[in-house]
Coordinates of C-alpha atoms in Angstrom, one line a residue:
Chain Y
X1 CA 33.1 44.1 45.9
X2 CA 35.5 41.4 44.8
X3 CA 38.6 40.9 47.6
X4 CA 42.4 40.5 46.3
X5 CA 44.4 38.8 49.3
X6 CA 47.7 40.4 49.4
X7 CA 50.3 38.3 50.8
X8 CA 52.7 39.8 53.2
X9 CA 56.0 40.2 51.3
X10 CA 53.6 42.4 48.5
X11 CA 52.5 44.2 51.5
X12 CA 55.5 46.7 51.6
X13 CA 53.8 48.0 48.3
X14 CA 50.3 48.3 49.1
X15 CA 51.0 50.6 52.7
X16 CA 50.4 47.3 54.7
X17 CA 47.0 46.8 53.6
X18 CA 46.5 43.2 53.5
X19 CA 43.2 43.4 51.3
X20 CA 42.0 45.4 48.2
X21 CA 38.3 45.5 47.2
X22 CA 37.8 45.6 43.2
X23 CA 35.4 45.9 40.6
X24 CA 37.0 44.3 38.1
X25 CA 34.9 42.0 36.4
X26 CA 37.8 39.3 35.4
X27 CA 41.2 38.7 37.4
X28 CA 42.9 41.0 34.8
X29 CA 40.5 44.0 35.6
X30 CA 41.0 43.4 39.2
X31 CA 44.9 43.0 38.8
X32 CA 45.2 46.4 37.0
X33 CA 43.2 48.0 39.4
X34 CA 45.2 46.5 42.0
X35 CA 48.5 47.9 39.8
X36 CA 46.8 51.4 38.9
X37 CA 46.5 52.2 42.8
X38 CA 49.5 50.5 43.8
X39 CA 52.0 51.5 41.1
X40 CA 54.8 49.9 43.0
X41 CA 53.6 46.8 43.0
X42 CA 53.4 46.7 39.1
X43 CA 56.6 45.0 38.3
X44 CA 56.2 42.7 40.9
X45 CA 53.8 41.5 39.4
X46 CA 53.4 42.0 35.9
X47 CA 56.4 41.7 33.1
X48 CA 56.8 43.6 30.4
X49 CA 53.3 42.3 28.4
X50 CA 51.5 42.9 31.2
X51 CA 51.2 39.0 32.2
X52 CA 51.1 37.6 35.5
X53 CA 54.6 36.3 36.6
X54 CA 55.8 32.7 37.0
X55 CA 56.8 32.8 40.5
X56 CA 53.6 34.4 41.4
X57 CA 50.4 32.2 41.4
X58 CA 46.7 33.5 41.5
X59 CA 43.7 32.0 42.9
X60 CA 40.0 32.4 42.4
X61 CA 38.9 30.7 45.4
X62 CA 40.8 27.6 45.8
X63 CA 41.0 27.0 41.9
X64 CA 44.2 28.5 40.2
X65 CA 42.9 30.7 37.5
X66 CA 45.7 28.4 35.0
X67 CA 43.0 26.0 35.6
X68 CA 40.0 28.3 34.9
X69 CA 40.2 31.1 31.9
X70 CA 43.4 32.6 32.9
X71 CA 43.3 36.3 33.1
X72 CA 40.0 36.2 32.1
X73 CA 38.7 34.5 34.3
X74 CA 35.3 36.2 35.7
X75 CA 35.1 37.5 39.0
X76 CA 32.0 37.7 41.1
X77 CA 31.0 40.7 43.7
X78 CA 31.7 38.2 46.3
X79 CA 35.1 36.2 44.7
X80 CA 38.4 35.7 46.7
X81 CA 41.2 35.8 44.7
X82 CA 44.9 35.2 46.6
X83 CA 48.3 36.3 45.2
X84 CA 50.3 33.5 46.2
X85 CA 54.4 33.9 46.0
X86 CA 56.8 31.5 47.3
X87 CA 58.3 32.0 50.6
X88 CA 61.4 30.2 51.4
X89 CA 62.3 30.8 55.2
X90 CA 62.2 27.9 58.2
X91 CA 64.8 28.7 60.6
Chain F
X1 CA 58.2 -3.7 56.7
X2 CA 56.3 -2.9 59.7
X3 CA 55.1 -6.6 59.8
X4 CA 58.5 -7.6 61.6
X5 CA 58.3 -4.4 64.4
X6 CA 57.8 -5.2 68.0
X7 CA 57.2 -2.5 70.7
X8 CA 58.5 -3.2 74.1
X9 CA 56.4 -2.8 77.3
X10 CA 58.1 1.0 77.6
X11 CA 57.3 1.4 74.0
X12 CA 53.7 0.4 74.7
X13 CA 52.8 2.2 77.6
X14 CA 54.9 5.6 75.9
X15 CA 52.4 5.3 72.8
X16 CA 49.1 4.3 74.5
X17 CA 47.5 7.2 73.4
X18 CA 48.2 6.6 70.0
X19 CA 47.1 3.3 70.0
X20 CA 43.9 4.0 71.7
X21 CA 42.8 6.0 68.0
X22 CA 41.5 3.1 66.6
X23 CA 42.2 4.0 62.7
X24 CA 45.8 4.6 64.2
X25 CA 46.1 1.5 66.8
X26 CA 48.9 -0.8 66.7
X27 CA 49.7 -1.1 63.4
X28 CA 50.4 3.3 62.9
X29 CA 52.6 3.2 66.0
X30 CA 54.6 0.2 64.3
X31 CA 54.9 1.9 61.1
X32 CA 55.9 5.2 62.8
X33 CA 59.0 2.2 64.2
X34 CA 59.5 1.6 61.0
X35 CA 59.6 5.1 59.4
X36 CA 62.8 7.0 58.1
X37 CA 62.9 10.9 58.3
X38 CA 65.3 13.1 57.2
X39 CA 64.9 16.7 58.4
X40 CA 66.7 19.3 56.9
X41 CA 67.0 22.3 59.4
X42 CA 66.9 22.1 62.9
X43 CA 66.0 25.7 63.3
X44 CA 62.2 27.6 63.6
X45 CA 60.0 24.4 61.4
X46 CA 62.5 21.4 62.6
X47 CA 62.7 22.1 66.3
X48 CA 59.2 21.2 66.7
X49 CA 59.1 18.9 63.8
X50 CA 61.9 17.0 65.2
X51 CA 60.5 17.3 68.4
X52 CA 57.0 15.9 67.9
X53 CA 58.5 13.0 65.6
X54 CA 60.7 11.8 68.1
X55 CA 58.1 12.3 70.8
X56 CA 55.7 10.1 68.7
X57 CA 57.9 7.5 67.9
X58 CA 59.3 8.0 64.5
X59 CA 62.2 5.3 64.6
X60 CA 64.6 6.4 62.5
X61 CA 65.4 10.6 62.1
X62 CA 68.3 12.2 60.1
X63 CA 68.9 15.7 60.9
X64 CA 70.9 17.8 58.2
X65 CA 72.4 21.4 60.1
X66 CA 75.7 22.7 59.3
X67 CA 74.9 25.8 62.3
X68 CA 75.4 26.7 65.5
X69 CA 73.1 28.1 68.2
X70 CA 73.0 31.1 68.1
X71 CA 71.1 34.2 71.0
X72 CA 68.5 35.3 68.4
X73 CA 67.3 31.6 67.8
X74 CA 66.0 31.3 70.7
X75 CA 62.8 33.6 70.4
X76 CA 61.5 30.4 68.5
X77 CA 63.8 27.3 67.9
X78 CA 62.4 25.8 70.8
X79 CA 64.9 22.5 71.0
X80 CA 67.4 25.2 72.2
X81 CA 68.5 27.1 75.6
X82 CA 70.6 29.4 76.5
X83 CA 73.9 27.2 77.6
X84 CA 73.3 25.6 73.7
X85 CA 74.4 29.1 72.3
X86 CA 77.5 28.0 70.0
X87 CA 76.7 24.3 70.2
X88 CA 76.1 22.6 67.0
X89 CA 72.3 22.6 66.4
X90 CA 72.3 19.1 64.9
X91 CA 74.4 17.3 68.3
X92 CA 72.3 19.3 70.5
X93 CA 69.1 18.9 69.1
X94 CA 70.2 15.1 68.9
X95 CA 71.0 15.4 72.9
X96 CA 67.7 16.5 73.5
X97 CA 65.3 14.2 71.5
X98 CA 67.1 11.1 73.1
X99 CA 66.4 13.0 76.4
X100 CA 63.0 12.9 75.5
X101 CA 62.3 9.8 73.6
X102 CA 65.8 6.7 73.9
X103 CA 63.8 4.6 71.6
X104 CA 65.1 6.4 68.5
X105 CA 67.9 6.3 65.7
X106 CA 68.8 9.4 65.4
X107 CA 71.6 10.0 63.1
X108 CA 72.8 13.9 62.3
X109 CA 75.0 15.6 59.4
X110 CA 76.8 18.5 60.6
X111 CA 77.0 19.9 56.4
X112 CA 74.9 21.8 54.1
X113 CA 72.5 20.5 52.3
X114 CA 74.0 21.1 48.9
X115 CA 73.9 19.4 45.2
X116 CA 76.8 17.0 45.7
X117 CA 75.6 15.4 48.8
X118 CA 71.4 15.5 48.4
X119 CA 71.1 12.3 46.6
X120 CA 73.2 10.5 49.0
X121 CA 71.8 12.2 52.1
X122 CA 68.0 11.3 51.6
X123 CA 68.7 7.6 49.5
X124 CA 67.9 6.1 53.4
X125 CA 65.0 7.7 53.8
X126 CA 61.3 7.2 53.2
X127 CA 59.9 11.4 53.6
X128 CA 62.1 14.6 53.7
X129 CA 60.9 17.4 55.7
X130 CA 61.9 21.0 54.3
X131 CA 62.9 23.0 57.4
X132 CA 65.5 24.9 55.4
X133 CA 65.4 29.0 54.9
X134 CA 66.2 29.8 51.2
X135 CA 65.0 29.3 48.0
X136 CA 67.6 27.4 46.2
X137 CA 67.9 25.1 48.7
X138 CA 64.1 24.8 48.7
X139 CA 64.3 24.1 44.9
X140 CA 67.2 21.6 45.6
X141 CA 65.1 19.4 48.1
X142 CA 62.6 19.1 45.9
X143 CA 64.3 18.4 43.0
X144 CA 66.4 15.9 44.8
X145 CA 63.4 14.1 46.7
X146 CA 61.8 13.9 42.7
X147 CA 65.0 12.5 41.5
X148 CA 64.7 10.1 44.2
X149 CA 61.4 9.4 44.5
X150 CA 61.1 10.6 48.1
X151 CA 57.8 12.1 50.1
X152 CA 58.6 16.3 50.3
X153 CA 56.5 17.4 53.2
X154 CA 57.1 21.2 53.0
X155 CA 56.6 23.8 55.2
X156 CA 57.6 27.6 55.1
X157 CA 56.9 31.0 56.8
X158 CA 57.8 34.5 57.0
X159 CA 56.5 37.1 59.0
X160 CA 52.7 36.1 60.1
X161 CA 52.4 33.8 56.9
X162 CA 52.9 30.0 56.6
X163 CA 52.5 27.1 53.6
X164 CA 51.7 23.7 54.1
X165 CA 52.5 21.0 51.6
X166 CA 53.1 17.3 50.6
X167 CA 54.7 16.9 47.8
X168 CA 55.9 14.3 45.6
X169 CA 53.4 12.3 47.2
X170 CA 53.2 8.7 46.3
X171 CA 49.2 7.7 45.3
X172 CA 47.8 4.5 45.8
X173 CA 48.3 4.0 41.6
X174 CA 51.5 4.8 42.0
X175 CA 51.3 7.6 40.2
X176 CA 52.9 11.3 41.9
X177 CA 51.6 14.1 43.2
X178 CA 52.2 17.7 42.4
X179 CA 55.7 18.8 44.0
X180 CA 57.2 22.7 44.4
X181 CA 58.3 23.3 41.0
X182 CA 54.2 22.7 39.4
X183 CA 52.8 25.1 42.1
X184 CA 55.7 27.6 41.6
X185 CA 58.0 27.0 38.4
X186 CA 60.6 30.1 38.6
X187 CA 61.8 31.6 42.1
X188 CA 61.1 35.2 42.4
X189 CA 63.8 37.8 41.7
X190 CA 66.4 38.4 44.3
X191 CA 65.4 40.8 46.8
X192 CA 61.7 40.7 46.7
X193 CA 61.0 37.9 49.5
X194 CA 63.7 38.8 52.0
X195 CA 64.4 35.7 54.4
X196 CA 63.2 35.5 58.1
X197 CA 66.7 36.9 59.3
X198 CA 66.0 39.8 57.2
X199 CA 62.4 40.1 57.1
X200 CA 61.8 38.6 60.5
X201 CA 59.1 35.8 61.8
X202 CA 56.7 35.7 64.6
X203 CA 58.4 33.2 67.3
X204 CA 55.3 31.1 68.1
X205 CA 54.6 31.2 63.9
X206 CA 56.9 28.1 63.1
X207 CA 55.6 26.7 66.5
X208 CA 52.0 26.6 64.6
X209 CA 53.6 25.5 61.3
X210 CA 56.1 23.0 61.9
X211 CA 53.4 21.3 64.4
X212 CA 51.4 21.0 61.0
X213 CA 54.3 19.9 59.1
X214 CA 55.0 17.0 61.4
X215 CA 51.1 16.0 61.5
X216 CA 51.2 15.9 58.0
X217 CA 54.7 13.5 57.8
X218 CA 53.3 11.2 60.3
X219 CA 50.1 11.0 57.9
X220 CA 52.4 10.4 55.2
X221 CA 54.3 6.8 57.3
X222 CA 51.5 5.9 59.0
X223 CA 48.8 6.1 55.6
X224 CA 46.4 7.3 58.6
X225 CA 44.3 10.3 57.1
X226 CA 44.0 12.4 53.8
X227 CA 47.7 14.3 53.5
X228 CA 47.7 17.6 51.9
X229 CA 49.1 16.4 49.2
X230 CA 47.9 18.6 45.3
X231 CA 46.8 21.2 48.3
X232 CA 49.0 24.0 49.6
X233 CA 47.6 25.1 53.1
X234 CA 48.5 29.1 53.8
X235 CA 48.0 30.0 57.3
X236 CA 48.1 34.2 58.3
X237 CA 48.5 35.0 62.1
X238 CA 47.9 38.3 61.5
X239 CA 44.3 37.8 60.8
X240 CA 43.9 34.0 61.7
X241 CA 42.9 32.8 58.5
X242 CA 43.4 30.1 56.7
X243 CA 43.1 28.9 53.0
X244 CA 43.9 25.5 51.0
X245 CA 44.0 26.3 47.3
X246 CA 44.2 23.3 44.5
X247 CA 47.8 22.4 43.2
X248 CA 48.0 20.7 40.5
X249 CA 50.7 18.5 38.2
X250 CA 52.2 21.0 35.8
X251 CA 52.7 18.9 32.2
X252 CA 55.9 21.5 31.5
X253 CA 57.6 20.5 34.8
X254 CA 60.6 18.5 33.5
X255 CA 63.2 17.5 36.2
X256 CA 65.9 15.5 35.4
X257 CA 68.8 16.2 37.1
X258 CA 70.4 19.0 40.4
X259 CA 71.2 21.4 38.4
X260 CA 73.6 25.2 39.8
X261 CA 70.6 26.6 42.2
X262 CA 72.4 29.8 43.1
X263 CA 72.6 30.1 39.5
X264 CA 69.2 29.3 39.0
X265 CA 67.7 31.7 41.6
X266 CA 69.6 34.8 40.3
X267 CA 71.5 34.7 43.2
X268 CA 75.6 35.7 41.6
X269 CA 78.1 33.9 43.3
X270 CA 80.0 36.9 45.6
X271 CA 83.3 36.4 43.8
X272 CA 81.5 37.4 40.6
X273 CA 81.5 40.8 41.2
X274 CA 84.0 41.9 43.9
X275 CA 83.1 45.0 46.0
X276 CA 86.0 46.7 47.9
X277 CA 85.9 46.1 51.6
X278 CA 87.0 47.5 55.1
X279 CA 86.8 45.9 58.1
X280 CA 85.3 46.9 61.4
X281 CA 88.6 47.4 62.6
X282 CA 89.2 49.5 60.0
X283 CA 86.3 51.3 60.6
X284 CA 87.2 51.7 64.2
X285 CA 90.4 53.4 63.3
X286 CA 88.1 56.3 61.3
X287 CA 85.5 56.8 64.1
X288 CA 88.7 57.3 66.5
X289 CA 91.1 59.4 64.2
X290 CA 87.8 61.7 63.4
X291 CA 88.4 60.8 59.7
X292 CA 86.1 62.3 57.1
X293 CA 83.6 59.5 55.8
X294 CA 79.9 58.8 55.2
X295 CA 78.2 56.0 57.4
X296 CA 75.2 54.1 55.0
X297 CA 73.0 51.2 57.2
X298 CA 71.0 49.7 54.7
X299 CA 68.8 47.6 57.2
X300 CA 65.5 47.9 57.7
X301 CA 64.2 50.4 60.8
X302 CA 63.1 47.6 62.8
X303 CA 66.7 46.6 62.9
X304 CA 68.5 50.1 63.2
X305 CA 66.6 50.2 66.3
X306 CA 67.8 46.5 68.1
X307 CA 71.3 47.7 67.6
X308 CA 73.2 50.7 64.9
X309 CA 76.4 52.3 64.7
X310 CA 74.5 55.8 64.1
X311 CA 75.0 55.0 60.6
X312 CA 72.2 56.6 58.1
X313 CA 69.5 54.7 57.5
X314 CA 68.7 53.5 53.8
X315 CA 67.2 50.6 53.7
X316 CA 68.0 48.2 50.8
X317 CA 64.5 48.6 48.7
X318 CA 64.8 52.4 48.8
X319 CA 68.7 52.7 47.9
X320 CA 68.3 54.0 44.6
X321 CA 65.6 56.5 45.0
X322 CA 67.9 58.1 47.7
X323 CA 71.2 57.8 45.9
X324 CA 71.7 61.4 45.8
X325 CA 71.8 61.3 49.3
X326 CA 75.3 59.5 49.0
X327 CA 78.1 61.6 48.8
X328 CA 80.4 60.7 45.9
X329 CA 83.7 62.6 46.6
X330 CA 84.4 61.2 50.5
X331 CA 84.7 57.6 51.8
X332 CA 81.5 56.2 51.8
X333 CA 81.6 53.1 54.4
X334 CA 78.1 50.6 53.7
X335 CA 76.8 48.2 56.0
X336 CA 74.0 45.9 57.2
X337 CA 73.9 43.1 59.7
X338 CA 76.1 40.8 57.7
X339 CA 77.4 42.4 54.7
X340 CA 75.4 40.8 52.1
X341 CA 72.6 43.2 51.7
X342 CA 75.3 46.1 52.0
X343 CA 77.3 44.0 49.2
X344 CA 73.8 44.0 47.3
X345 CA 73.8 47.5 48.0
X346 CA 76.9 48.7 46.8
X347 CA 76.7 46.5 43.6
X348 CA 73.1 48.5 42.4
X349 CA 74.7 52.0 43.3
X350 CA 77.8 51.3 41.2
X351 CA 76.1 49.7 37.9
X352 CA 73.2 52.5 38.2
X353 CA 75.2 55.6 39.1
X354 CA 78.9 55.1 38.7
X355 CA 79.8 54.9 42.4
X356 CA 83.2 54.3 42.9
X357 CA 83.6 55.5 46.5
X358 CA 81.7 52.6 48.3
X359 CA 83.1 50.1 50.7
X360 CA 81.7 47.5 52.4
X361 CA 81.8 46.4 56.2
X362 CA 83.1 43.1 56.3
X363 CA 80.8 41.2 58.2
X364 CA 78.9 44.2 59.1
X365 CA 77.1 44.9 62.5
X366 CA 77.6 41.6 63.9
X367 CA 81.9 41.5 63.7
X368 CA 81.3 45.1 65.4
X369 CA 79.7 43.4 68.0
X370 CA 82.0 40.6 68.2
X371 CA 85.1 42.3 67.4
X372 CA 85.0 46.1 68.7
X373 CA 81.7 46.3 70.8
X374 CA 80.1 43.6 72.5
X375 CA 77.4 46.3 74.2
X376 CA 75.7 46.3 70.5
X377 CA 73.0 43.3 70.5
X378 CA 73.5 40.4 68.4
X379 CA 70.2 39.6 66.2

């Protein structure tokens, strides 16, 4: 199974769990999977045509699926994909 | 311009062990001399940023902090001590890095970092080093070390998390890296990545971190190494790993001038929306007199339980879904640990359910402990 990487400020939707394991066969399957048993985390993530967010950023691996296919990127049985959001503190 | 730096005999024997790395030798430790950084925050990420820079021998170090010291920095801002508490952090922190290393400029700017003054603060410097805590000044540093064509070497945490990055970095073509606003174009939405004060940070965390971010700063002076520049490092303590994704140069990115970040960040200026307000010697006066009134803490439960005035707990995220909880015929009195979540608070409840009953404690649980209490814990 495929691992999403849930950063910690998402965390408060997904019960604390800090990884998912997915099926999905492209980062947009994996994403709604991610969305269908997380419901809260849904608008986090997704606006209103279901795309990723800007201030969000999604990895396959190192490479940022903008780079690859985008949502459709295919995932492997053995990909690493990271939600990556900006966080801002330092003191 | 390090061709014209000497290093005394002190200065020799202090940095021996630097120039014993032979790709660092001599000529890093005179460029390090040389070298200008500005670092903005003295807090979690600058205390040991500013520490390790001074300790190696950076010559010349700005430090922007408009705060004080205060008891709950001390569980990580290691430059402080407990008879600094109510010092400014910028003269202290000064105090202390001549203590450890009287071969330095060190020059400090008791202000904010804000868009009038960037341009002129960082013009003297070669790198900038993000120490700060929010995200539009995180958005204005960038922007500002763009505009001036300034090294961004940025660092941030929360929780058990940490980033890593150089941007803006100057390539041997001349060309520039990727900075913050290619790897994340829009902030997210008020709310959703509470700060460390509210969403709290492991103490050793920015120890880790801002150690990074000063390695990666004296990579950038001394041209020793490969910085982490198009590369944004994520560090988790929580489960000790690490990653370093790809960041690349986004062709829409277009920065041309500071522009309102408040504004820009969704983040409404308070006078905007006024929300009515009692103090906490107001409040006092109620608790005494037995009035009739309602008692909403809007913190999370990790803070009710450092310190509460046996308020009811709501937190912030959930205030909606539990708005029938809130009476709306009595006094209903809202707080948090500084009355800007509360003010957050009380703005959702009125534009979603027509409260008109809510009133916010003016500088909430900490002017109870200053003013009323001082047996309730500061945080």
């Amino acid at each position: 199974m495929a691992k999403i990487i849930i950063p910690t400020p998402l965390r408060k939707f997904t019960g604390n769990a800090g990884v998912f394991e997915t099926s999905g066969t492209t980062v947009r399957e994996a994403i709604q999977q991610l969305t269908e048993t997380h419901g809260g985390l849904s608008r986090h993530l997704l606006d209103d045509n279901h795309k990723i967010r800007s201030f969000i950023r999604v990895y396959l691996g190192e490479n940022d699926i903008n780079s690859l296919q985008k949502d459709e990127t295919a995932v492997e049985s053995d990909s690493v994909i990271s939600i990556v959001p900006a966080i801002a503190g330092g003191i | 311009m390090s061709q014209n730096i000497q290093l005394s005999g002190p200065e020799m024997a202090r940095y021996a062990r630097h120039i014993a790395i032979p790709e660092f030798g001599l000529e890093g430790q005179k460029k390090l001399k040389a070298g200008k950084v500005l670092v903005i925050g003295s807090g979690g990420l600058g205390s040991p940023v500013l520490l390790y820079l001074a300790a190696a021998g950076v010559g010349t170090i700005g430090i922007v902090d408009f705060d004080t010291v205060d008891e709950s920095n001390l569980q990580r801002q290691i430059l402080f001590n407990v008879n600094d508490v109510g010092t400014s952090k910028a003269e202290t922190a000064k105090e202390r890095l001549l203590a450890l290393n009287p071969h330095l400029n060190i020059t400090v700017y008791k202000t904010r970092f804000t868009r009038e003054n960037a341009l002129d603060l960082i013009k003297d410097y070669d790198v900038v080093a993000d120490g700060t805590d929010n995200f539009p000044t995180r958005y204005l540093v960038n922007d500002a070390c763009v505009l001036a064509g300034k090294v961004n070497v940025y660092a941030s945490i929360f929780q058990f998390e940490g980033q890593v990055s150089v941007f803006n970095y100057l390539n041997a073509d001349g060309t520039r890296g990727p900075n913050y606003r290619d790897m994340f174009p829009e902030p997210p939405p008020p709310g959703l990545v509470p700060n460390c004060a509210e969403g709290g940070v492991l103490g050793v965390l920015p120890g880790i971190i801002g150690s990074m971010q000063a390695s990666e700063v004296i990579k950038v002076l001394t041209g020793v190494g490969e910085p982490l520049a198009g590369r944004l490092f994520l560090f988790d303590a929580a489960s000790f790993t690490t990653r370093i994704l790809k960041v690349s140069k986004n062709p829409d990115t277009k920065i041309t001038e500071l522009i309102n970040y408040e504004q820009f960040c969704g983040i409404e200026p308070a006078s905007d929306k006024p929300v009515k307000e009692i103090t906490v010697q107001e409040l006092n006066e109620l608790m005494i007199e037995g009035a009739d009134f309602q008692l909403i803490d809007v913190r999370e439960p990790h803070e009710y339980g450092i310190a509460n005035l046996d308020g009811e707990l709501i937190p912030l995220g959930t205030i909606s879904s539990a708005a029938h909880r809130i009476s709306k015929e009595k006094q209903v009195i809202v707080h948090c640990r500084s009355g800007v979540r509360s003010a957050k608070a009380i703005r959702e409840l009125e534009s979603l359910f027509g409260f008109e009953n809510l009133y916010n404690l003016k500088g909430g649980i900490l002017a109870w402990s200053k003013e009323i209490d001082a047996g309730v814990p500061q945080y």
